[in-house]
Coordinates of C-alpha atoms in Angstrom, one line a residue:
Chain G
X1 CA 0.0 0.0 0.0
X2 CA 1.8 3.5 -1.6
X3 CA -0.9 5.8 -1.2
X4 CA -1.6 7.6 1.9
X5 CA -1.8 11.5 2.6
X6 CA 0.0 13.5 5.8
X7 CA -1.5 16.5 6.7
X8 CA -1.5 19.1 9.8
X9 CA -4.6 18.3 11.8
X10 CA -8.0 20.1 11.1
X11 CA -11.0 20.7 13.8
X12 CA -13.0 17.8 12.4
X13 CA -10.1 15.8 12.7
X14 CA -10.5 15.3 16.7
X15 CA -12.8 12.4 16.9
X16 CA -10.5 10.7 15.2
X17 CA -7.3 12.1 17.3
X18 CA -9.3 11.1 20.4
X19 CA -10.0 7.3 19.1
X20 CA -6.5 7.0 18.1
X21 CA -5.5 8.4 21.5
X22 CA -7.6 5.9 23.6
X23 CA -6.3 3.1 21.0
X24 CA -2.6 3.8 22.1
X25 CA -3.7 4.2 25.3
X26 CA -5.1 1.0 25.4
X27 CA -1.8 -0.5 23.9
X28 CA 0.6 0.9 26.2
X29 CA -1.9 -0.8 28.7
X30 CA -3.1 2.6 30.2
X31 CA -6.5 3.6 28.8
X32 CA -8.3 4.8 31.8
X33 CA -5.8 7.6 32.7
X34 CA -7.5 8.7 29.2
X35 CA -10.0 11.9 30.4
X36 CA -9.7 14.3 28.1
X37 CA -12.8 14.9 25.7
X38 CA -13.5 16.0 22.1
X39 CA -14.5 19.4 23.6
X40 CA -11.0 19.9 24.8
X41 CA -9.0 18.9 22.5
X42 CA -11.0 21.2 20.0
X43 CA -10.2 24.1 22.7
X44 CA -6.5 23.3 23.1
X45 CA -5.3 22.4 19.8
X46 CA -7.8 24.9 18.0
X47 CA -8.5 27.8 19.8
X48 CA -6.7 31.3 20.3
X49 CA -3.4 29.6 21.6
X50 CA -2.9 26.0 21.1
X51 CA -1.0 23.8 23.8
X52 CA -0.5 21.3 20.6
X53 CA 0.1 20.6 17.0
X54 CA -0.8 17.5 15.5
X55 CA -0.6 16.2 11.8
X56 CA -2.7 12.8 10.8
X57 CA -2.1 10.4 7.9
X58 CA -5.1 9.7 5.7
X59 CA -5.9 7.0 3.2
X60 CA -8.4 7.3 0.4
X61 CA -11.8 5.8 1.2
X62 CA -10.7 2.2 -1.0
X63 CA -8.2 1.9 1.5
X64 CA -10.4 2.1 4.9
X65 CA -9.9 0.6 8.2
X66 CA -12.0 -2.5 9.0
X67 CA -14.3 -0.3 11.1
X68 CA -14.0 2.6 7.9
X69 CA -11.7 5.0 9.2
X70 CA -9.1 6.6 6.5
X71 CA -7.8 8.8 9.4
X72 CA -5.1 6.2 10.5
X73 CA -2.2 7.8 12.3
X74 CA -1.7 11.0 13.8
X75 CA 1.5 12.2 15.8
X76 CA 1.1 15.4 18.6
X77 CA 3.8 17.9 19.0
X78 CA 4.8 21.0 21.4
X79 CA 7.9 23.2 21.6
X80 CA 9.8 23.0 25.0
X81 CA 13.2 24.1 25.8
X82 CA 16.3 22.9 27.3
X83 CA 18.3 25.6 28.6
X84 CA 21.3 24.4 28.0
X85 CA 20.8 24.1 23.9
X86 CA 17.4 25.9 23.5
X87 CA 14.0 25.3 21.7
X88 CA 13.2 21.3 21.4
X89 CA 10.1 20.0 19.6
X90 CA 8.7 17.8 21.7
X91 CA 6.9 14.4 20.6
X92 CA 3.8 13.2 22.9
X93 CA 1.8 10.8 20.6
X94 CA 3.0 9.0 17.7
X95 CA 0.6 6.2 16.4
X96 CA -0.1 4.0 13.4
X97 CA -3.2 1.5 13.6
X98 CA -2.0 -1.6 13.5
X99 CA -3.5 -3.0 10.1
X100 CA -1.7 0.2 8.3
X101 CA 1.7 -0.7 10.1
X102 CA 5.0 -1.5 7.6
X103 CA 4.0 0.4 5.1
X104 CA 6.2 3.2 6.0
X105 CA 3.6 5.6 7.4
X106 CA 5.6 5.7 10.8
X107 CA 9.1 6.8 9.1
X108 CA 7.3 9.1 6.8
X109 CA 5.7 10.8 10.0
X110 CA 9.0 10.9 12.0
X111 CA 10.7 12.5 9.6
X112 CA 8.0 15.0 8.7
X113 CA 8.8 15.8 12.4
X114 CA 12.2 15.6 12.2
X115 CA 12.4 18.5 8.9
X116 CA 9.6 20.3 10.9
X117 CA 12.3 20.3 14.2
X118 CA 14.8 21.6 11.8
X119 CA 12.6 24.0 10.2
X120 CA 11.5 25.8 12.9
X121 CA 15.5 25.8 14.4
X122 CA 14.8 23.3 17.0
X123 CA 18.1 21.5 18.4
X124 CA 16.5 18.1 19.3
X125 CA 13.1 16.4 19.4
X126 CA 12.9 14.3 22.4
X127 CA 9.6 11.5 23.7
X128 CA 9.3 9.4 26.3
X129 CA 8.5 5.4 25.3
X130 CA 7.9 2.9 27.9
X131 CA 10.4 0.5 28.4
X132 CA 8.3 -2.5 27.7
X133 CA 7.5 -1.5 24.5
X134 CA 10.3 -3.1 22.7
X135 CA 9.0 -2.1 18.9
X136 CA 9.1 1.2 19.2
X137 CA 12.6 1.4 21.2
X138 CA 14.1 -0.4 18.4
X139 CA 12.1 1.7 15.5
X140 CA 13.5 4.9 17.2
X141 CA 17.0 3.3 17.6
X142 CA 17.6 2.2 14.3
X143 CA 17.0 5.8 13.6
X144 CA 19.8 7.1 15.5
X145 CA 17.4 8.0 18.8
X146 CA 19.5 7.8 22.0
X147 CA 17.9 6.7 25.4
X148 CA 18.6 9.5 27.9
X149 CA 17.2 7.3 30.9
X150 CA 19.7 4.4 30.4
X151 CA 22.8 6.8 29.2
X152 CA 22.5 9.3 31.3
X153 CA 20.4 8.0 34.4
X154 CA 16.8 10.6 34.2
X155 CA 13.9 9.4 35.2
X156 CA 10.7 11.0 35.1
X157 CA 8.6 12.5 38.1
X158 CA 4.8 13.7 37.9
X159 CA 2.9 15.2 40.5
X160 CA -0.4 15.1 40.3
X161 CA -3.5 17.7 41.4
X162 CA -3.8 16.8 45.1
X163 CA -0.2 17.1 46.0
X164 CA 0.0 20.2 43.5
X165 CA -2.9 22.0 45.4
X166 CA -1.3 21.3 48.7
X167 CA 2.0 23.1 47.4
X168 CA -0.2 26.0 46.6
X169 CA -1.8 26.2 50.1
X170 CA -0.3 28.4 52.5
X171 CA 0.5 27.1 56.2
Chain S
X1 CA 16.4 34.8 56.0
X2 CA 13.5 36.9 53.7
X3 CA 13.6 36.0 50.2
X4 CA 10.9 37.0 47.6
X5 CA 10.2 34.8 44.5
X6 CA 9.2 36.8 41.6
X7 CA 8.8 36.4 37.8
X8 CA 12.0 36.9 36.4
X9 CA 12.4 40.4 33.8
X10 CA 14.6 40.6 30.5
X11 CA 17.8 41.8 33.0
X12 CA 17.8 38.9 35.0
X13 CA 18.9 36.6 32.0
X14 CA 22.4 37.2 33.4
X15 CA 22.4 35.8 36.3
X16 CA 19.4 33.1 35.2
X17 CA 22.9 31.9 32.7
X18 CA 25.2 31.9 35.4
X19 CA 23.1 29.5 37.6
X20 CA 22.1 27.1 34.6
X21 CA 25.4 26.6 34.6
X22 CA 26.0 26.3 38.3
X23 CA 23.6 23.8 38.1
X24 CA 24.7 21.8 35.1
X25 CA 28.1 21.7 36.9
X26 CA 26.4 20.1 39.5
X27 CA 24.7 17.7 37.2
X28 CA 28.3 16.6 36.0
X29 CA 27.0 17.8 32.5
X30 CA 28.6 21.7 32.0
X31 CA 29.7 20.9 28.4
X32 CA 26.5 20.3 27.1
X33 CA 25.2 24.2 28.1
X34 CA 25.5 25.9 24.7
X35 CA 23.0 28.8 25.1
X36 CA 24.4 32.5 25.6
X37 CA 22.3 34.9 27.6
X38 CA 21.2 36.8 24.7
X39 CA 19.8 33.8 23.4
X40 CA 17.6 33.1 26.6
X41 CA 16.5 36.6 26.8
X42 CA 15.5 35.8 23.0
X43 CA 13.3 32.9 23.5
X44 CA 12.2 33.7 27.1
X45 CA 11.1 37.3 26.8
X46 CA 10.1 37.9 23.1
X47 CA 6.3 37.9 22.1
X48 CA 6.0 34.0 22.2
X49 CA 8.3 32.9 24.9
X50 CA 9.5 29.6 25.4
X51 CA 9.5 29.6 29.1
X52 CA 8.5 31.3 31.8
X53 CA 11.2 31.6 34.6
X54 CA 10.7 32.8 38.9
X55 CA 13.9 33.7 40.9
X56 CA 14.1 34.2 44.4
X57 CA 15.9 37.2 45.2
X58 CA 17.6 38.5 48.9
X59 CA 17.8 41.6 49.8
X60 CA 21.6 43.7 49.8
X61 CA 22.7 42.6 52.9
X62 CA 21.9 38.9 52.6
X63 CA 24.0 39.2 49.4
X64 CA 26.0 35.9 48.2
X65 CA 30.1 36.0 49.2
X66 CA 30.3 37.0 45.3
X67 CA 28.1 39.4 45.6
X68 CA 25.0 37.6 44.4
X69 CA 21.1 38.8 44.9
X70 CA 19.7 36.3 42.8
X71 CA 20.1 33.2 44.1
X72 CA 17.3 30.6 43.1
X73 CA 15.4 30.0 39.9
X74 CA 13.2 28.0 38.3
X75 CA 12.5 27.7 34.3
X76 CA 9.1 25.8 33.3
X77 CA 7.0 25.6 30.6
X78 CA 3.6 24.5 29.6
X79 CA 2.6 21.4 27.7
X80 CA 0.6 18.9 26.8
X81 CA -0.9 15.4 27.9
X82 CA -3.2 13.6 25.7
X83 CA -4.6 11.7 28.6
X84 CA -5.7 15.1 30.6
X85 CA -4.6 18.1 28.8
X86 CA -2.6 21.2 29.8
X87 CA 0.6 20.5 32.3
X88 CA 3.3 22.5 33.5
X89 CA 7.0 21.1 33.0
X90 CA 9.4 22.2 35.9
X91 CA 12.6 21.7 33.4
X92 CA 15.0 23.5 35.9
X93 CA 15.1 24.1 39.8
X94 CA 17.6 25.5 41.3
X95 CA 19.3 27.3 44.8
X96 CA 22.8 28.5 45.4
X97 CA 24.7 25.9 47.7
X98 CA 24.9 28.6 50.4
X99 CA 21.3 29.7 50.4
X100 CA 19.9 26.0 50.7
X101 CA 17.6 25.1 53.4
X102 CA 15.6 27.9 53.8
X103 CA 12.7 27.2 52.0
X104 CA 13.5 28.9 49.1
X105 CA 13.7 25.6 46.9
X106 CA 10.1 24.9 48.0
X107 CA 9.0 28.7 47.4
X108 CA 9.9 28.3 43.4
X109 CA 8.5 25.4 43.4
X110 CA 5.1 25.9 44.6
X111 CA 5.2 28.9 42.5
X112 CA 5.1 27.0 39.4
X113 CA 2.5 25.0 41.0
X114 CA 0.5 27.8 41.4
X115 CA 0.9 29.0 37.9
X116 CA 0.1 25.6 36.6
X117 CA -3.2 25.9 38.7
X118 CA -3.9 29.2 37.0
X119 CA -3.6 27.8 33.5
X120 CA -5.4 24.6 34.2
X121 CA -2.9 22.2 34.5
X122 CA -3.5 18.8 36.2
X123 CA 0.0 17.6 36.4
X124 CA 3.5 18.8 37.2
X125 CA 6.3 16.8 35.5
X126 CA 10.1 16.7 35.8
X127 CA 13.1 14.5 35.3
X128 CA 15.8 14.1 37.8
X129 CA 19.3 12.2 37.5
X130 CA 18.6 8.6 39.1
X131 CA 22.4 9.3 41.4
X132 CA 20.9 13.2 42.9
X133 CA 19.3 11.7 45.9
X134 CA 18.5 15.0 47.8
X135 CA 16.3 16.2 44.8
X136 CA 14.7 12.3 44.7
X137 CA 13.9 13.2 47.9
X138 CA 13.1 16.7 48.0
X139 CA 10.5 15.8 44.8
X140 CA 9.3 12.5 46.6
X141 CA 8.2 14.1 49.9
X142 CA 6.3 16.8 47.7
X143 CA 4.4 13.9 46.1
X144 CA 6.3 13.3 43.0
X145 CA 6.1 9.5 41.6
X146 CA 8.7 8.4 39.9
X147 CA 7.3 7.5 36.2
X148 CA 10.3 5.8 35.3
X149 CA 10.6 3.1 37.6
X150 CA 6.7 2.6 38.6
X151 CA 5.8 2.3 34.7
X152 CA 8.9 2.2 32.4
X153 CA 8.9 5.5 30.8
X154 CA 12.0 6.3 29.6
X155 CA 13.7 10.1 27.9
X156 CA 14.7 9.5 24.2
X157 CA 15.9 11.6 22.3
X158 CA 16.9 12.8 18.3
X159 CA 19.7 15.2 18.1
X160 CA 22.8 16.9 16.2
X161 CA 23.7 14.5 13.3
X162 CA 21.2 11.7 14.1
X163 CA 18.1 14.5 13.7
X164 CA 19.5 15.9 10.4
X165 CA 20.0 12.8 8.6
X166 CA 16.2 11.8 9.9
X167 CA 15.5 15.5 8.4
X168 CA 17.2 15.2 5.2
X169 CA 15.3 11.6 4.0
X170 CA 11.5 13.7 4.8
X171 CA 9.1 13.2 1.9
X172 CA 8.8 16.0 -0.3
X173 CA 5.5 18.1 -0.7

């Protein structure tokens, strides 16, 4: 299969960004932490100053998922910065469904990223990937990614609303 | 001591530099600082910043043995989780050896907390180096849970030649 489109997200586009979130959700075993809604994603990707950008490969109707989707991967982006080395283009969701997988859709995504990074003079695109998911650490590796966590020993810390609103609460 | 945290202005770049390297020293990892001052006030205080940044400032007499007024800061900014939405990123925290202890670390901190809470943000997230043990603890007694080792996320990343080459092979419009 040759023909597929990639293309910067549109506002109709979210109730398929949404499925395809809860669908990688659901494979990196982790779909109830899932609570944001359509509405919201509209808002924040959409509105007056969007948290994200997303682009979302397309096939053409003949080509349809099973269920008869032909929005079949999308991949979500930020900027962030390092300040040692500046602005970074961050990677949150990168996804193929898995009957359009090896067809080259995934490397044709990472590098649209990739020349977007350098476009837009970013000096590194960094993502976080679950250990356990072996697939994807080798699909990144063989592209030259490097694992931060293993070379140089960071680990990742979240603090959720509870603790943050006790932070905020004077003594 | 008094301190006061405050949003950091355009003229405090200077000495925002001269702790991100302090504190990369620290981190055993001062070669890898490549940004000059004029390039953080560039991205930090143009129209669409890249950060937003709070130091915590003492007053003259409290002043550093070098002379220093400005002696914590903190550099965050916001992003995104497509589980939840908006978050804040705490990418760099940071007090002067000689001005630890006094609260000042946890001042910045729940500064950026409160910002987050002001533009809606469910989740603070940072990374830490597995061997700093004061700041694993520091972050753990705050409530931090470490993401890494409770559920396997691990930092990748694309850079220098290995980002180009990725660049170079992108398909053509």
């Amino acid at each position: 299969m040759a023909n597929f489109i990639l293309r910067k997200a549109e506002p109709n586009d979210v109730s398929d960004i949404l499925r395809m979130i809860k669908e990688l959700a659901k494979y990196e075993e982790m779909e109830e932490q899932v609570i944001l809604t359509e509405k919201e994603l509209l808002e924040d990707g959409f509105g007056d100053h969007p948290f994200y950008h997303c682009f979302v490969g397309e096939v053409p109707k003949e080509k349809q998922s099973s269920e008869g989707f032909t929005v079949v991967a999308f991949a979500m982006y930020y900027f962030t910065y390092d300040p040692w080395i500046g602005k970074l283009l961050y990677l949150e969701d990168f996804y193929v469904m898995e009957e359009f997988r090896g067809f080259g859709m995934g490397s044709h995504i990472l590098r649209l990223l990739s020349e977007t990074a350098v476009k837009t003079r970013c000096s590194s695109m960094h993502f976080i990937v679950a250990e356990n998911n072996t697939p994807s650490i080798e699909f990144y590796k063989r592209r030259g990614a490097s694992d931060l966590s293993s070379e140089e020993g960071w680990r990742l810390f979240a603090i959720d609303k509870e603790d943050l609103k006790k932070m905020t609460t004077p003594k | 001591m008094d301190f006061k945290i405050r949003a950091a202005k355009q003229e405090d770049c200077k000495e925002i530099s001269r702790m991100i390297i302090e504190l990369a020293v620290f981190e055993k990892m001062q070669d890898q600082v490549k940004i000059s001052t004029q390039e953080l006030e560039r991205d930090g205080f143009c129209s669409n910043p890249r950060f937003e940044c709070q130091v915590a400032e003492v007053s003259e007499e409290h002043k550093s043995s070098q002379g220093y007024t400005v002696v914590g800061y903190t550099l965050y900014f916001y992003t995104y989780s497509t589980w939840m939405g908006p978050t804040v990123f705490m990418e760099d925290l940071y007090v002067m050896p000689e001005y630890r202890g006094k609260g000042i670390g946890k001042g910045l901190m729940s500064k950026v907390a409160q910002v987050g809470k002001e533009h809606q943000c469910s989740r603070l997230q940072l990374t830490v180096l597995d061997w700093n043990t004061r700041s694993l603890d520091f972050y753990i007694m705050k409530g931090a849970r470490d993401m890494t080792a409770s559920e396997g996320w691990h930092a990748l990343r694309f850079d220098g030649e290995a980002l180009d080459k990725l660049a170079a092979e992108a398909p053509k419009d």
